[in-house]
Tab-separated table of C-alpha atoms and ligand atoms in Angstrom:
chain	number	residue	atom	x	y	z
A	1	MET	CA	3.173	101.857	58.768
A	2	LEU	CA	1.314	99.297	60.760
A	3	GLU	CA	-2.420	99.377	60.087
A	4	VAL	CA	-4.951	97.581	62.248
A	5	ARG	CA	-8.401	96.901	60.874
A	6	ASP	CA	-11.480	95.863	62.806
A	7	PRO	CA	-12.003	92.138	62.081
A	8	GLY	CA	-15.747	92.652	62.503
A	9	ASN	CA	-16.216	95.301	59.817
A	10	GLY	CA	-12.895	96.135	58.172
A	11	GLU	CA	-12.708	99.716	59.508
A	12	LEU	CA	-9.320	101.235	60.254
A	13	VAL	CA	-8.749	101.153	64.024
A	14	TYR	CA	-5.146	102.045	64.575
A	15	ARG	CA	-2.154	103.217	62.600
A	16	ALA	CA	1.417	103.532	63.820
A	17	PRO	CA	4.939	103.337	62.479
A	18	ASN	CA	6.620	99.965	62.805
A	19	SER	CA	9.706	99.956	64.977
A	20	THR	CA	13.027	99.302	63.301
A	21	LEU	CA	15.693	96.875	64.456
A	22	ASP	CA	17.581	99.867	65.824
A	23	ASP	CA	14.511	100.853	67.851
A	24	ALA	CA	14.460	97.351	69.352
A	25	ARG	CA	18.165	97.588	70.211
A	26	ASP	CA	17.663	101.061	71.719
A	27	ALA	CA	14.800	99.696	73.827
A	28	VAL	CA	17.016	96.917	75.204
A	29	SER	CA	19.783	99.404	75.878
A	30	ALA	CA	17.372	101.760	77.686
A	31	ALA	CA	16.180	98.864	79.833
A	32	LYS	CA	19.710	97.822	80.693
A	33	THR	CA	20.703	101.382	81.578
A	34	ALA	CA	17.610	101.820	83.739
A	35	MET	CA	18.472	98.662	85.681
A	36	GLU	CA	22.038	99.824	86.233
A	37	ALA	CA	21.328	103.478	86.966
A	38	THR	CA	18.404	103.144	89.410
A	39	ASP	CA	17.695	101.256	92.626
A	40	TRP	CA	14.421	99.801	91.207
A	41	GLY	CA	15.587	96.234	91.864
A	42	ASP	CA	16.209	97.019	95.545
A	43	ASN	CA	13.231	99.295	96.116
A	44	PRO	CA	10.130	97.192	96.700
A	45	GLY	CA	8.147	100.124	98.127
A	46	GLN	CA	8.576	102.107	94.922
A	47	ARG	CA	7.600	99.090	92.817
A	48	ALA	CA	4.507	98.439	94.918
A	49	THR	CA	3.406	102.076	94.599
A	50	ALA	CA	4.058	102.177	90.859
A	51	LEU	CA	2.077	98.983	90.259
A	52	SER	CA	-0.799	100.059	92.519
A	53	LYS	CA	-1.127	103.310	90.576
A	54	LEU	CA	-1.013	101.394	87.307
A	55	ALA	CA	-3.780	99.034	88.428
A	56	HIS	CA	-5.891	102.051	89.346
A	57	ALA	CA	-5.222	103.764	85.989
A	58	LEU	CA	-6.099	100.602	84.084
A	59	ARG	CA	-9.293	100.013	86.045
A	60	SER	CA	-10.342	103.621	85.460
A	61	SER	CA	-9.807	103.264	81.711
A	62	ILE	CA	-12.295	100.448	81.226
A	63	ASP	CA	-14.998	102.485	79.473
A	64	TRP	CA	-12.750	103.582	76.603
A	65	LEU	CA	-10.103	100.847	76.588
A	66	ALA	CA	-12.471	97.864	76.418
A	67	PRO	CA	-14.144	99.109	73.190
A	68	LEU	CA	-10.684	99.523	71.641
A	69	LEU	CA	-9.822	95.919	72.583
A	70	THR	CA	-13.037	94.806	70.917
A	71	ARG	CA	-12.439	96.839	67.762
A	72	GLU	CA	-8.905	95.467	67.445
A	73	GLY	CA	-9.515	91.858	68.394
A	74	GLY	CA	-13.211	91.253	67.689
A	75	LYS	CA	-14.398	89.737	70.988
A	76	PRO	CA	-17.679	90.929	72.515
A	77	LEU	CA	-17.453	94.037	74.685
A	78	SER	CA	-18.312	92.116	77.875
A	79	VAL	CA	-15.271	89.900	77.277
A	80	SER	CA	-13.041	92.930	76.696
A	81	ARG	CA	-14.321	94.555	79.889
A	82	ALA	CA	-13.539	91.361	81.811
A	83	GLU	CA	-10.086	91.385	80.239
A	84	VAL	CA	-9.361	94.930	81.457
A	85	LEU	CA	-10.494	93.979	84.962
A	86	ARG	CA	-8.411	90.795	84.947
A	87	GLY	CA	-5.391	92.859	83.908
A	88	ALA	CA	-5.980	95.310	86.749
A	89	GLU	CA	-6.438	92.454	89.238
A	90	ALA	CA	-3.165	90.846	88.175
A	91	ILE	CA	-1.313	94.130	88.631
A	92	GLU	CA	-2.946	94.656	92.053
A	93	TYR	CA	-1.994	91.137	93.118
A	94	TYR	CA	1.646	91.599	92.155
A	95	ALA	CA	1.728	95.112	93.634
A	96	GLY	CA	1.032	93.352	96.935
A	97	LEU	CA	3.754	90.793	96.321
A	98	ALA	CA	6.395	93.368	95.346
A	99	ARG	CA	7.261	93.769	99.042
A	100	ASN	CA	7.368	89.996	99.534
A	101	VAL	CA	10.077	88.777	97.186
A	102	TYR	CA	11.542	86.694	99.980
A	103	GLY	CA	14.479	84.382	99.762
A	104	ARG	CA	15.508	82.350	102.802
A	105	SER	CA	18.491	81.760	105.002
A	106	THR	CA	19.827	78.743	106.797
A	107	MET	CA	22.858	77.401	108.607
A	108	LEU	CA	24.642	74.909	106.323
A	109	ALA	CA	27.245	73.993	108.948
A	110	PRO	CA	28.135	75.363	112.401
A	111	ASP	CA	30.334	78.011	110.765
A	112	SER	CA	28.482	78.551	107.473
A	113	LEU	CA	25.479	80.791	106.910
A	114	ALA	CA	23.612	80.657	103.600
A	115	ILE	CA	21.636	83.710	102.500
A	116	LEU	CA	19.477	82.794	99.534
A	117	LEU	CA	18.485	86.044	97.909
A	118	ARG	CA	15.910	86.434	95.142
A	119	GLU	CA	17.170	88.981	92.640
A	120	PRO	CA	15.625	90.316	89.421
A	121	VAL	CA	16.775	88.504	86.291
A	122	GLY	CA	17.566	91.799	84.509
A	123	VAL	CA	16.137	92.807	81.140
A	124	VAL	CA	13.041	90.811	80.181
A	125	SER	CA	11.476	90.765	76.703
A	126	ILE	CA	7.731	90.209	76.824
A	127	ILE	CA	6.249	89.044	73.517
A	128	VAL	CA	2.479	88.855	73.340
A	129	PRO	CA	-0.133	87.353	70.949
A	130	TRP	CA	-3.292	89.057	69.695
A	131	ASN	CA	-6.149	87.064	71.156
A	132	MET	CA	-6.099	88.610	74.666
A	133	ALA	CA	-3.634	91.424	74.052
A	134	LEU	CA	-3.997	93.071	77.446
A	135	SER	CA	-4.440	90.218	79.911
A	136	LEU	CA	-1.653	88.204	78.265
A	137	LEU	CA	0.596	91.245	78.624
A	138	THR	CA	-0.245	92.081	82.231
A	139	ARG	CA	0.095	88.418	83.266
A	140	PRO	CA	3.912	88.392	82.801
A	141	LEU	CA	4.478	92.174	83.017
A	142	ALA	CA	3.170	92.601	86.572
A	143	PRO	CA	5.361	89.892	88.167
A	144	ALA	CA	8.374	90.907	86.052
A	145	LEU	CA	8.132	94.464	87.395
A	146	ALA	CA	7.192	93.373	90.916
A	147	ALA	CA	10.369	91.279	91.029
A	148	GLY	CA	12.419	94.335	90.016
A	149	ASN	CA	13.167	93.703	86.331
A	150	ALA	CA	13.190	96.121	83.384
A	151	VAL	CA	11.118	95.097	80.374
A	152	VAL	CA	10.722	95.525	76.642
A	153	ILE	CA	7.200	94.805	75.418
A	154	LYS	CA	6.269	93.693	71.915
A	155	PRO	CA	2.573	93.187	71.197
A	156	SER	CA	1.246	91.315	68.193
A	157	SER	CA	1.181	93.380	64.998
A	158	ALA	CA	-2.516	92.499	64.819
A	159	THR	CA	-3.405	94.267	68.098
A	160	PRO	CA	-0.906	96.943	69.169
A	161	GLY	CA	-3.379	99.783	69.851
A	162	ALA	CA	-4.671	98.971	73.319
A	163	THR	CA	-1.136	98.076	74.415
A	164	ALA	CA	0.143	101.446	73.168
A	165	GLU	CA	-2.527	103.194	75.258
A	166	PHE	CA	-1.665	101.070	78.291
A	167	VAL	CA	2.032	101.876	77.955
A	168	GLN	CA	1.173	105.570	78.038
A	169	MET	CA	-0.498	105.007	81.411
A	170	ILE	CA	2.814	103.583	82.646
A	171	ASP	CA	4.672	106.570	81.227
A	172	ALA	CA	2.472	108.933	83.230
A	173	ILE	CA	3.334	107.301	86.583
A	174	PRO	CA	6.465	108.961	88.025
A	175	GLU	CA	7.379	105.966	90.209
A	176	PHE	CA	8.309	103.988	87.068
A	177	PRO	CA	11.860	105.148	86.276
A	178	LYS	CA	12.356	106.165	82.648
A	179	GLY	CA	13.588	103.244	80.594
A	180	MET	CA	12.188	100.596	82.947
A	181	VAL	CA	9.286	99.804	80.619
A	182	ASN	CA	9.896	99.982	76.871
A	183	PHE	CA	7.577	99.348	73.969
A	184	VAL	CA	8.237	98.406	70.354
A	185	VAL	CA	5.904	97.246	67.618
A	186	GLY	CA	6.729	95.317	64.491
A	187	PRO	CA	6.962	91.871	62.946
A	188	GLY	CA	7.945	88.970	65.153
A	189	SER	CA	10.352	87.648	62.553
A	190	THR	CA	12.550	90.768	62.778
A	191	VAL	CA	11.759	93.011	65.754
A	192	GLY	CA	10.563	90.088	67.908
A	193	ALA	CA	13.537	87.914	67.020
A	194	GLU	CA	15.916	90.755	67.968
A	195	LEU	CA	14.307	90.895	71.413
A	196	VAL	CA	15.027	87.186	71.786
A	197	LYS	CA	18.574	87.071	70.416
A	198	HIS	CA	19.961	90.294	71.863
A	199	PRO	CA	22.800	89.440	74.292
A	200	ASP	CA	21.639	92.084	76.791
A	201	VAL	CA	18.214	90.471	77.133
A	202	ASP	CA	18.366	88.136	80.126
A	203	MET	CA	14.972	86.492	79.810
A	204	VAL	CA	12.205	86.079	77.244
A	205	SER	CA	8.615	85.661	78.333
A	206	PHE	CA	6.687	84.541	75.272
A	207	THR	CA	3.018	83.752	74.815
A	208	GLY	CA	1.910	82.425	71.449
A	209	ASP	CA	1.905	79.539	69.049
A	210	THR	CA	3.773	76.332	69.894
A	211	SER	CA	5.807	76.427	66.674
A	212	THR	CA	6.916	80.020	67.397
A	213	GLY	CA	7.757	78.947	70.952
A	214	LYS	CA	10.079	76.250	69.606
A	215	GLU	CA	11.797	78.811	67.374
A	216	ILE	CA	12.232	81.149	70.330
A	217	MET	CA	13.746	78.424	72.469
A	218	LYS	CA	16.279	77.682	69.717
A	219	MET	CA	17.148	81.375	69.274
A	220	ALA	CA	17.501	81.836	73.035
A	221	ALA	CA	19.885	78.882	73.226
A	222	ASP	CA	22.761	80.850	71.692
A	223	THR	CA	22.945	83.113	74.725
A	224	LEU	CA	21.406	80.525	77.117
A	225	LYS	CA	18.907	83.020	78.446
A	226	LYS	CA	15.915	82.072	80.544
A	227	VAL	CA	12.689	81.447	78.658
A	228	GLY	CA	9.098	81.314	79.824
A	229	LEU	CA	6.762	79.874	77.193
A	230	GLU	CA	2.957	79.907	77.281
A	231	LEU	CA	1.895	78.086	74.141
A	232	GLY	CA	-0.996	76.418	72.358
A	233	GLY	CA	-3.533	73.905	73.596
A	234	LYS	CA	-6.190	71.390	72.628
A	235	SER	CA	-7.802	71.016	75.981
A	236	PRO	CA	-10.090	68.071	76.804
A	237	ASN	CA	-13.378	68.808	78.522
A	238	VAL	CA	-14.545	65.473	79.974
A	239	VAL	CA	-18.215	64.997	80.876
A	240	PHE	CA	-19.360	61.930	82.834
A	241	ALA	CA	-22.935	60.690	82.838
A	242	ASP	CA	-23.341	61.515	86.536
A	243	ALA	CA	-22.549	65.213	86.046
A	244	ASP	CA	-25.162	67.948	86.425
A	245	PHE	CA	-26.386	67.763	82.835
A	246	ASP	CA	-27.527	71.355	82.280
A	247	ARG	CA	-24.512	72.884	83.944
A	248	ALA	CA	-22.207	70.654	81.948
A	249	VAL	CA	-23.855	71.588	78.627
A	250	ARG	CA	-23.572	75.299	79.378
A	251	GLY	CA	-20.022	74.694	80.585
A	252	ALA	CA	-19.082	72.837	77.404
A	253	LEU	CA	-20.306	75.666	75.196
A	254	ASN	CA	-18.452	78.203	77.312
A	255	ALA	CA	-15.338	76.009	77.255
A	256	ALA	CA	-15.383	75.913	73.446
A	257	SER	CA	-14.882	79.704	73.646
A	258	MET	CA	-17.295	80.443	70.809
A	259	PHE	CA	-17.532	83.956	72.328
A	260	HIS	CA	-14.085	84.685	70.865
A	261	ALA	CA	-14.585	82.434	67.834
A	262	GLY	CA	-12.570	79.736	69.614
A	263	GLN	CA	-9.449	81.917	69.695
A	264	VAL	CA	-8.542	81.142	73.281
A	265	CYS	CA	-5.472	79.109	74.236
A	266	ILE	CA	-7.195	77.233	77.062
A	267	ALA	CA	-10.363	76.556	75.006
A	268	GLY	CA	-11.970	73.176	75.686
A	269	SER	CA	-11.897	72.439	71.978
A	270	ARG	CA	-12.258	68.700	72.541
A	271	LEU	CA	-15.430	67.586	74.264
A	272	LEU	CA	-15.341	64.039	75.630
A	273	VAL	CA	-18.780	62.739	76.640
A	274	GLU	CA	-19.626	59.425	78.312
A	275	GLU	CA	-21.389	57.220	75.761
A	276	THR	CA	-24.599	56.773	77.781
A	277	VAL	CA	-25.455	60.503	77.677
A	278	HIS	CA	-23.592	61.393	74.519
A	279	ASP	CA	-26.482	61.718	72.030
A	280	ARG	CA	-28.679	63.775	74.331
A	281	PHE	CA	-25.727	65.962	75.310
A	282	VAL	CA	-24.668	66.720	71.743
A	283	GLN	CA	-28.258	67.503	70.775
A	284	ARG	CA	-28.686	70.030	73.609
A	285	LEU	CA	-25.278	71.574	72.997
A	286	THR	CA	-26.024	71.980	69.299
A	287	GLU	CA	-29.335	73.702	70.029
A	288	MET	CA	-27.509	76.172	72.256
A	289	ALA	CA	-24.681	76.720	69.761
A	290	ASN	CA	-27.230	77.477	67.039
A	291	ARG	CA	-28.842	80.128	69.215
A	292	LEU	CA	-25.619	82.077	69.790
A	293	ARG	CA	-25.856	85.597	68.382
A	294	VAL	CA	-22.798	86.092	66.185
A	295	GLY	CA	-21.822	89.616	65.202
A	296	HIS	CA	-19.706	92.691	65.770
A	297	GLY	CA	-18.451	92.729	69.343
A	298	LEU	CA	-19.713	96.251	70.046
A	299	LYS	CA	-23.268	95.407	69.057
A	300	GLU	CA	-25.724	94.963	71.929
A	301	GLY	CA	-26.537	91.322	72.674
A	302	VAL	CA	-23.775	89.794	70.535
A	303	GLN	CA	-22.358	86.632	72.106
A	304	ALA	CA	-19.747	85.538	69.566
A	305	GLY	CA	-17.288	87.594	67.536
A	306	PRO	CA	-15.231	87.182	64.363
A	307	LEU	CA	-11.896	85.572	63.570
A	308	ILE	CA	-8.928	87.931	63.687
A	309	ASN	CA	-8.159	88.197	59.972
A	310	GLU	CA	-8.590	86.685	56.557
A	311	GLY	CA	-5.648	84.314	56.999
A	312	GLN	CA	-7.222	82.832	60.108
A	313	LEU	CA	-10.602	82.611	58.370
A	314	THR	CA	-9.107	80.627	55.485
A	315	ARG	CA	-7.162	78.416	57.870
A	316	VAL	CA	-10.237	77.561	59.922
A	317	LEU	CA	-12.380	76.906	56.839
A	318	ASP	CA	-9.657	74.562	55.544
A	319	TYR	CA	-9.824	72.660	58.825
A	320	VAL	CA	-13.589	72.454	58.471
A	321	GLU	CA	-13.174	70.812	55.054
A	322	VAL	CA	-10.717	68.311	56.554
A	323	GLY	CA	-13.176	67.707	59.390
A	324	LYS	CA	-15.988	66.917	56.978
A	325	ARG	CA	-13.904	64.019	55.679
A	326	GLU	CA	-12.854	62.834	59.137
A	327	ALA	CA	-16.017	63.102	61.239
A	328	GLU	CA	-19.739	63.989	61.310
A	329	LEU	CA	-20.525	67.688	60.906
A	330	VAL	CA	-23.425	68.388	63.273
A	331	THR	CA	-23.809	72.129	62.827
A	332	GLY	CA	-22.032	75.177	61.358
A	333	GLY	CA	-19.065	74.654	59.092
A	334	HIS	CA	-19.545	77.724	56.922
A	335	ARG	CA	-18.757	81.407	56.736
A	336	LEU	CA	-21.502	83.844	57.780
A	337	THR	CA	-22.083	86.664	55.310
A	338	GLU	CA	-25.679	87.840	55.823
A	339	GLY	CA	-26.080	91.607	56.136
A	340	GLU	CA	-23.296	93.342	58.035
A	341	LEU	CA	-21.524	90.066	58.731
A	342	GLU	CA	-20.265	90.148	55.172
A	343	LYS	CA	-17.771	92.859	56.163
A	344	GLY	CA	-16.112	90.680	58.817
A	345	TYR	CA	-14.525	87.261	59.290
A	346	PHE	CA	-17.385	85.311	60.828
A	347	ILE	CA	-17.849	81.544	60.924
A	348	ALA	CA	-20.927	79.813	62.318
A	349	PRO	CA	-20.288	77.967	65.604
A	350	THR	CA	-19.285	74.529	64.385
A	351	VAL	CA	-19.617	71.124	66.030
A	352	PHE	CA	-18.160	67.875	64.743
A	353	ASP	CA	-19.181	64.593	66.339
A	354	ARG	CA	-17.661	61.097	66.474
A	355	VAL	CA	-14.226	62.567	65.853
A	356	PRO	CA	-11.558	59.837	65.786
A	357	VAL	CA	-8.645	60.315	68.186
A	358	THR	CA	-6.131	60.537	65.358
A	359	ALA	CA	-8.186	62.990	63.246
A	360	LYS	CA	-6.458	66.251	62.398
A	361	ILE	CA	-9.326	68.223	63.937
A	362	ALA	CA	-8.801	66.279	67.184
A	363	GLN	CA	-5.051	66.833	67.217
A	364	ASP	CA	-4.333	70.330	65.907
A	365	GLU	CA	-5.040	73.620	67.621
A	366	ILE	CA	-7.476	75.164	65.121
A	367	PHE	CA	-8.025	78.447	66.974
A	368	GLY	CA	-11.512	78.738	65.515
A	369	PRO	CA	-15.139	78.136	66.599
A	370	VAL	CA	-14.804	74.411	65.950
A	371	LEU	CA	-15.636	71.871	68.637
A	372	ALA	CA	-14.594	68.211	68.244
A	373	VAL	CA	-16.816	65.782	70.184
A	374	GLN	CA	-15.631	62.310	71.145
A	375	ALA	CA	-17.470	59.585	73.074
A	376	PHE	CA	-15.896	57.348	75.730
A	377	LYS	CA	-16.974	54.226	77.636
A	378	ASP	CA	-15.152	54.521	80.957
A	379	GLU	CA	-12.515	56.410	82.905
A	380	ASP	CA	-9.599	54.607	81.303
A	381	GLU	CA	-10.741	55.446	77.814
A	382	ALA	CA	-11.447	59.051	78.819
A	383	VAL	CA	-7.885	59.426	80.126
A	384	GLU	CA	-6.435	57.845	77.006
A	385	ILE	CA	-8.319	60.231	74.713
A	386	ALA	CA	-7.675	63.244	76.945
A	387	ASN	CA	-3.911	62.659	76.822
A	388	SER	CA	-3.735	61.812	73.125
A	389	THR	CA	-2.393	65.157	71.817
A	390	VAL	CA	0.989	66.867	72.079
A	391	TYR	CA	-0.613	69.625	74.155
A	392	GLY	CA	-1.139	69.867	77.909
A	393	LEU	CA	-2.380	73.342	78.752
A	394	ALA	CA	-5.722	72.761	80.469
A	395	GLY	CA	-8.662	70.406	80.861
A	396	ALA	CA	-11.814	69.809	82.859
A	397	VAL	CA	-13.841	67.011	84.419
A	398	TRP	CA	-17.585	67.137	85.048
A	399	THR	CA	-18.902	64.605	87.556
A	400	ASN	CA	-20.654	64.475	90.900
A	401	ASP	CA	-18.277	61.784	92.146
A	402	ILE	CA	-15.436	63.628	93.868
A	403	SER	CA	-13.116	60.607	93.907
A	404	LYS	CA	-13.568	60.151	90.178
A	405	ALA	CA	-12.944	63.871	89.652
A	406	ILE	CA	-9.660	63.799	91.538
A	407	ARG	CA	-8.541	60.518	89.908
A	408	MET	CA	-9.182	62.022	86.484
A	409	ALA	CA	-7.614	65.391	87.336
A	410	LYS	CA	-4.444	63.635	88.466
A	411	LYS	CA	-4.248	61.535	85.323
A	412	ILE	CA	-4.869	64.312	82.805
A	413	LYS	CA	-1.469	65.592	81.737
A	414	SER	CA	-1.963	69.336	81.758
A	415	GLY	CA	-1.007	72.352	83.831
A	416	MET	CA	-4.568	73.071	84.910
A	417	VAL	CA	-7.662	70.914	85.417
A	418	TRP	CA	-11.031	72.332	86.430
A	419	VAL	CA	-13.717	70.274	88.144
A	420	ASN	CA	-17.334	71.161	87.315
A	421	THR	CA	-16.335	74.448	85.740
A	422	PHE	CA	-14.123	75.667	82.935
A	423	GLY	CA	-11.842	78.584	82.159
A	424	LYS	CA	-11.754	80.294	85.552
A	425	LEU	CA	-8.427	82.029	86.050
A	426	TYR	CA	-7.224	83.956	89.070
A	427	PRO	CA	-4.050	86.031	89.442
A	428	ALA	CA	-3.235	84.071	92.612
A	429	GLY	CA	-3.607	80.650	90.934
A	430	GLU	CA	-0.799	79.271	88.788
A	431	MET	CA	-1.298	78.108	85.214
A	432	GLY	CA	0.989	76.866	82.461
A	433	GLY	CA	1.708	74.071	80.070
A	434	TYR	CA	2.725	70.429	80.319
A	435	LYS	CA	4.168	68.795	77.192
A	436	GLN	CA	4.248	71.126	74.150
A	437	SER	CA	2.016	73.731	75.780
A	438	GLY	CA	4.847	75.502	77.490
A	439	VAL	CA	7.673	75.937	79.921
A	440	GLY	CA	7.278	77.605	83.314
A	441	ARG	CA	4.260	78.962	85.138
A	442	GLN	CA	2.393	82.243	85.162
A	443	TYR	CA	0.224	83.844	87.837
A	444	GLY	CA	0.582	83.080	91.520
A	445	LEU	CA	3.794	82.893	93.509
A	446	GLU	CA	5.428	80.585	90.975
A	447	GLY	CA	4.719	83.210	88.339
A	448	LEU	CA	6.730	85.685	90.427
A	449	TRP	CA	9.672	83.349	91.042
A	450	GLU	CA	9.981	82.824	87.257
A	451	PHE	CA	11.228	86.410	87.010
A	452	THR	CA	13.907	85.996	89.678
A	453	GLU	CA	17.341	84.456	89.953
A	454	LEU	CA	18.311	82.833	93.241
A	455	LYS	CA	21.641	83.963	94.599
A	456	HIS	CA	23.420	82.037	97.323
A	457	ILE	CA	25.577	84.297	99.504
A	458	ASN	CA	27.674	82.071	101.697
A	459	VAL	CA	29.101	83.555	104.879
A	460	GLN	CA	31.951	81.925	106.742
A	461	LEU	CA	31.351	82.642	110.407
B	501	LIG	P1	2.312	83.761	67.246
B	501	LIG	O1	3.221	82.750	67.837
B	501	LIG	O2	2.209	83.828	65.775
B	501	LIG	O3	2.760	85.250	67.691
B	501	LIG	C1	2.866	85.603	69.045
B	501	LIG	C2	3.814	86.790	69.171
B	501	LIG	O4	5.128	86.379	68.794
B	501	LIG	C3	3.467	87.964	68.259
B	501	LIG	O5	3.796	89.165	68.925
B	501	LIG	C4	4.391	87.745	67.079
B	501	LIG	O6	4.662	88.918	66.349
B	501	LIG	C5	5.636	87.226	67.774
B	501	LIG	N1	6.534	86.418	66.939
B	501	LIG	C6	6.230	85.690	65.841
B	501	LIG	N2	7.346	85.095	65.353
B	501	LIG	C7	8.367	85.462	66.174
B	501	LIG	C8	9.763	85.172	66.195
B	501	LIG	N3	10.354	84.390	65.278
B	501	LIG	N4	10.526	85.710	67.170
B	501	LIG	C9	9.959	86.495	68.124
B	501	LIG	N5	8.638	86.820	68.130
B	501	LIG	C10	7.859	86.290	67.189
B	501	LIG	O7	0.907	83.559	67.934
B	501	LIG	P2	-0.468	84.320	67.631
B	501	LIG	O8	-0.258	85.777	67.826
B	501	LIG	O9	-1.012	83.846	66.360
B	501	LIG	O10	-1.372	83.827	68.853
B	501	LIG	C11	-2.087	82.642	68.845
B	501	LIG	C12	-1.351	81.543	69.579
B	501	LIG	O11	-1.042	81.945	70.894
B	501	LIG	C13	-2.163	80.269	69.713
B	501	LIG	O12	-1.349	79.166	69.434
B	501	LIG	C14	-2.549	80.257	71.190
B	501	LIG	O13	-2.801	78.996	71.711
B	501	LIG	C15	-1.355	80.880	71.805
B	501	LIG	N6	-1.702	81.407	73.125
B	501	LIG	C16	-1.239	80.793	74.263
B	501	LIG	C17	-1.643	81.229	75.519
B	501	LIG	C18	-1.187	80.576	76.798
B	501	LIG	O14	-1.371	81.169	77.852
B	501	LIG	N7	-0.614	79.397	76.773
B	501	LIG	C19	-2.579	82.341	75.653
B	501	LIG	C20	-3.029	82.869	74.391
B	501	LIG	C21	-2.587	82.429	73.189
B	501	LIG	P3	3.804	89.378	65.053
B	501	LIG	O15	2.514	88.647	65.104
B	501	LIG	O16	3.648	90.827	65.242
B	501	LIG	O17	4.606	89.022	63.853
């Protein structure tokens, strides 16, 4: 049995049988049969209707689904509610695009017509992490279905409950042919690996850790299937002295994603501040970090939740010990155990200052409420520090000089750069990783094309 416990208080939240390897194989087979036996891939109207109904069902579920997301994953209820809405928006967006999976056609020679047709890839495995179980599922699921594919979903063993409920909404919509959407739970190393290696799986869309992503790419190589990888990050949040100071401080705290104990892939976990405002900036940021109300995500007024489990707690505390040797601990750096917090995996929002570029806490994705602050003299040094990790998922620049903002945004090697804001994501705007943060793009039109193959039909006239 798979048991999920609330990371904020240890209570049992969800219990379900783990799938077996045979279940995973049956799921792939059901998906393949559904693709072959139905006209789903050629029926954009049906796909648009199915997705529209799903978006409506998801939106309507917010009052009971968001608390379940919080109890499974720990984030504050407001964050879970936003996650449900973002999931519904993504499905709505791709419901609209389902009728617009256009290819193109052109004359290649006076007697040769090319029809370039976008077709579904086939059976797509969608493997999801725990930190945003629903929005990281809907982000690839909606375009995969809009493009006419069949899917097999595997959530993280840490957070399968909300996904199981969501899958039942799909099951209740008659426009989704049986077998088009399949769901298994179970360990990544067995059930997940089967969904990658299986010869009848045509594409794997994986979101998770960079090291797992590398493993998946190797496993997928045997059958040369398509892979989409959304991986880890260590995103730089660069603040220049001419930025709006108060907005930038609030933005930096938000970027550090303390609300979800730093467990956000795009988190601005490295804060780069121009030397002339550095001291004042760190002081103000620290005051705000110390005021954050940490607690169980369902409790009124809580702004920051727990880590997902004991393993993650230990891992983050180990990083904190390393950090104490590498840099200056400004605030936090310890577990919180007063009162009810003792039952959960809480760490005080933690800020390290004067972190050297090569420090482990400046290089590794900690996935905890740990912010590494670095000072820089000028644009060149800011770019050098910003690009000094193996990651390239996101980043931000705060300045009132638009030319400087664009220069910096162009030089930062990452799939997304915000200017004077952080973390805003829209279903219509692409995101994805440079360097070791991933392969391919999600959201937007590019996110739809990822789930298609391009066929060239050549007609001799
Ligand atoms: P993991 O890589 O550990 O797991 C992600 C998923 O992959 C889980 O469902 C897991 O299953 C499964 N899995 C693990 N090993 C294998 C394998 N060998 N074959 C197939 N599937 C496997 O990541 P976490 O769940 O710990 O999530 C945190 C990570 O996700 C962070 O690095 C974060 O940056 C990244 N992430 C990236 C995002 C992006 O958009 N770029 C967004 C959010 C998170 P199980 O856990 O059940 O064993």
